[in-house]
Every structure is written in C-alpha cells, then in structure tokens.
Coordinates of C-alpha atoms and ligand atoms in Angstrom, one line a residue:
M78 CA 84.0 -53.5 -89.0
P79 CA 84.9 -57.2 -89.9
L80 CA 81.9 -59.6 -89.5
H81 CA 81.9 -63.1 -88.3
R82 CA 79.6 -66.1 -88.5
A83 CA 79.5 -69.0 -86.1
I84 CA 77.3 -72.1 -86.4
Y85 CA 77.1 -74.7 -83.6
V86 CA 75.1 -77.7 -82.6
S87 CA 74.4 -78.6 -79.0
D88 CA 72.4 -81.2 -77.0
A89 CA 69.3 -79.9 -75.2
V90 CA 69.3 -80.7 -71.5
G91 CA 66.1 -82.0 -69.9
G92 CA 63.0 -79.9 -70.6
A93 CA 64.9 -77.7 -73.1
A94 CA 64.5 -80.5 -75.7
T95 CA 60.7 -80.1 -75.8
S96 CA 59.4 -77.3 -73.6
L97 CA 57.8 -74.3 -75.3
L98 CA 58.2 -72.2 -72.2
I99 CA 62.0 -72.8 -72.1
L100 CA 62.2 -72.1 -75.7
A101 CA 60.2 -68.9 -75.3
E102 CA 62.5 -67.8 -72.4
I103 CA 65.6 -68.4 -74.7
L104 CA 64.0 -66.5 -77.6
G105 CA 63.0 -63.5 -75.3
A106 CA 66.5 -63.0 -73.8
S107 CA 68.1 -63.5 -77.3
E108 CA 65.8 -61.0 -79.0
R109 CA 66.7 -58.4 -76.4
N110 CA 70.4 -59.1 -76.1
N111 CA 71.1 -59.6 -79.8
R112 CA 69.3 -56.4 -80.7
R113 CA 71.5 -54.6 -78.2
D114 CA 74.7 -56.3 -79.5
G115 CA 74.0 -56.0 -83.2
L116 CA 73.8 -59.7 -83.6
S117 CA 71.6 -61.7 -86.0
S118 CA 70.7 -65.2 -85.3
V119 CA 68.7 -68.2 -86.5
L120 CA 67.8 -71.1 -84.1
M121 CA 66.4 -74.4 -84.8
R122 CA 65.4 -77.1 -82.2
H123 CA 65.1 -80.6 -83.6
D124 CA 65.2 -84.1 -82.1
G125 CA 66.9 -83.1 -78.9
R126 CA 69.4 -80.7 -80.5
F127 CA 69.9 -77.1 -81.1
L128 CA 71.4 -75.7 -84.3
Q129 CA 72.2 -72.0 -84.1
L130 CA 73.8 -69.6 -86.5
I131 CA 75.1 -66.2 -85.2
E132 CA 76.3 -63.3 -87.3
G133 CA 77.9 -60.1 -86.0
R134 CA 81.1 -58.4 -84.9
R135 CA 83.8 -60.9 -83.8
A136 CA 83.8 -59.6 -80.2
D137 CA 80.1 -59.7 -79.9
V138 CA 79.9 -63.3 -81.3
D139 CA 82.6 -64.4 -78.9
R140 CA 80.9 -62.9 -75.9
L141 CA 77.7 -64.7 -76.8
M142 CA 79.5 -68.0 -77.3
D143 CA 81.0 -67.6 -73.9
R144 CA 77.5 -67.2 -72.3
L145 CA 76.3 -70.1 -74.4
R146 CA 79.0 -72.4 -73.3
V147 CA 77.9 -72.1 -69.6
D148 CA 74.1 -72.2 -70.2
P149 CA 72.8 -75.4 -68.4
R150 CA 69.9 -75.7 -70.9
H151 CA 72.2 -77.3 -73.3
E152 CA 75.6 -79.0 -73.4
N153 CA 78.3 -80.5 -75.6
L154 CA 78.5 -77.4 -77.9
R155 CA 80.4 -78.3 -81.1
L156 CA 81.2 -75.6 -83.7
L157 CA 80.3 -76.5 -87.3
S158 CA 81.7 -73.3 -88.6
D159 CA 83.5 -70.2 -87.3
V160 CA 84.4 -67.8 -90.1
A161 CA 84.9 -64.2 -91.3
I162 CA 82.2 -63.2 -93.7
P163 CA 82.0 -60.3 -96.2
G164 CA 78.4 -59.5 -95.3
R165 CA 75.4 -60.8 -93.4
R166 CA 73.1 -63.4 -94.9
F167 CA 70.6 -63.4 -92.0
G168 CA 70.9 -59.8 -91.1
D169 CA 67.3 -58.8 -90.7
W170 CA 66.5 -60.4 -87.3
P171 CA 68.1 -60.4 -83.9
M172 CA 66.6 -63.9 -83.4
I173 CA 64.5 -66.0 -85.6
L174 CA 63.1 -69.5 -84.8
A175 CA 63.5 -71.7 -87.9
E176 CA 61.0 -74.6 -88.0
L177 CA 62.0 -77.8 -89.8
T178 CA 60.0 -77.5 -93.1
S179 CA 59.2 -80.5 -95.2
E180 CA 61.8 -79.3 -97.7
G181 CA 64.2 -79.0 -94.7
A182 CA 63.4 -82.6 -93.7
R183 CA 64.3 -83.7 -97.3
L184 CA 67.6 -81.8 -97.1
L185 CA 68.3 -83.3 -93.7
D186 CA 67.5 -86.8 -95.0
G187 CA 67.3 -88.4 -91.6
D188 CA 70.7 -87.1 -90.5
A189 CA 71.2 -85.7 -87.0
L190 CA 71.9 -81.9 -86.9
D191 CA 75.5 -82.5 -85.9
R192 CA 76.2 -84.5 -89.1
L193 CA 75.6 -81.4 -91.2
S194 CA 78.3 -79.6 -93.2
P195 CA 78.3 -75.8 -92.6
A196 CA 76.8 -75.3 -96.1
R197 CA 74.0 -77.8 -95.5
A198 CA 73.4 -76.3 -92.0
E199 CA 73.1 -72.9 -93.5
A200 CA 70.8 -74.1 -96.3
L201 CA 68.6 -75.8 -93.7
L202 CA 68.3 -72.7 -91.6
A203 CA 67.6 -70.5 -94.6
L204 CA 64.7 -72.7 -95.6
G205 CA 63.3 -72.3 -92.0
V206 CA 63.8 -68.6 -92.2
E207 CA 62.0 -68.4 -95.5
A208 CA 59.0 -70.3 -94.2
A209 CA 58.9 -68.2 -91.0
T210 CA 59.0 -64.9 -92.9
V211 CA 57.1 -65.3 -96.1
P212 CA 53.7 -63.5 -95.7
A213 CA 50.7 -65.9 -95.7
Ligands
LIG421 C1 70.1 -72.9 -77.5 C2 70.3 -71.5 -76.9 C3 70.5 -70.5 -77.7 C4 70.7 -69.2 -77.2 N1 70.8 -68.1 -78.0 C5 71.0 -66.9 -77.4 C6 71.2 -65.7 -78.3 O1 71.2 -65.8 -79.5 N2 71.5 -64.5 -77.6 C7 71.5 -64.4 -76.2 O2 71.7 -63.3 -75.7 N3 71.3 -65.5 -75.5 C8 71.1 -66.7 -76.0 N4 70.9 -67.8 -75.2 C9 70.8 -67.5 -73.7 C10 72.2 -67.4 -73.2 O3 72.8 -68.6 -73.0 C11 72.2 -66.6 -71.8 O4 71.3 -67.3 -70.9 C12 71.7 -65.2 -72.0 O5 72.3 -64.6 -73.0 C13 71.9 -64.4 -70.7 O6 71.3 -63.2 -70.9 P1 70.8 -62.3 -69.7 O7 72.0 -62.0 -68.8 O8 70.2 -61.1 -70.3 O9 69.7 -63.1 -69.0 C14 70.7 -69.0 -75.7 C15 70.5 -70.2 -74.9 C16 70.4 -71.4 -75.5 C17 70.2 -72.6 -74.6

C-alpha cells in the first residue's frame, strides 16, 4: 500500500493559539481518529501557528486534510510538502505533540513556521519528537 506524507502550516484562530484545553481537545480526537485510520502524526504549536506532519495511506491523509481545511480552530492552511514516501519516519504514534526544544529554536533561527523548507520542518519536528519520547 503506497504511503504518503503531508506537512502543512496554519494560523491558529482565537484561543487555539494559546489554550491548553483546545490543544487537549485536538490531541484527544486526533489520537482516536488517527489510530483508527492508521495515520501517524506530529503536531507543533508555536507563535500562533500550527505545524503538522501526517503519514499514512493516501486516501486516509486526504480525508484528514479535508476535515482540517474546514476546522474553525485554524485557517489559511498552506502545504509545505505533499509526497509519496517509501516508509514512515514517524510511524510509532497516532499523534505526538512536539515541543519547541532549545535545539529546535536554534534550527528555526527566528523564522516563522511557514518559512521552513520541508526538510527543515521535518528536522524540527523530529527534534521535538525525540525530546518528547526519550526516557528521563
Ligand atoms: C491543528 C489541528 C490539527 C488536527 N489534527 C488532527 C489529526 O491529526 N487527526 C484528526 O482526526 N483530527 C485532527 N484535528 C481535528 C480535525 O480538524 C477534526 O475536528 C476532527 O478530525 C473531527 O473528528 P471527530 O469527527 O471524531 O470529532 C486537528 C485540528 C487542528 C486544529
């Protein structure tokens, strides 16, 4: 089954930029749905924007993108990357929240999330995943 990876940036709307409750609601629904749909995902919220990477079967990624485009908690979705992939890089989690680590901040170097190339976006999310999953 061919696999697909989409990466997008969006602008958070209202409380979605800072509210922990809204973030928790997003994470809860995502965990449940992505597990059901065989999707893996990494989400970062930073400075009023969301950066999300989604991996899975093309039809499942597309269905999620259709739901995301009409979600009022964010707007102005722009795709950074939308490609076929030989295998998953972030395959272990239906949804993981990636924090901006100090290493990530260095990589971002003051840029907004929507200024990232696909490779830099992926590297930034990988750093956040590493920080979130390395045992203490
Ligand atoms: C930034 C952001 C990221 C989201 N990521 C996902 C996701 O990975 N998976 C998902 O199912 N829903 C995600 N959602 C929520 C969807 O837009 C939608 O509300 C949800 O899938 C509807 O699911 P439900 O019918 O089970 O409530 C996200 C929403 C936002 C604002």
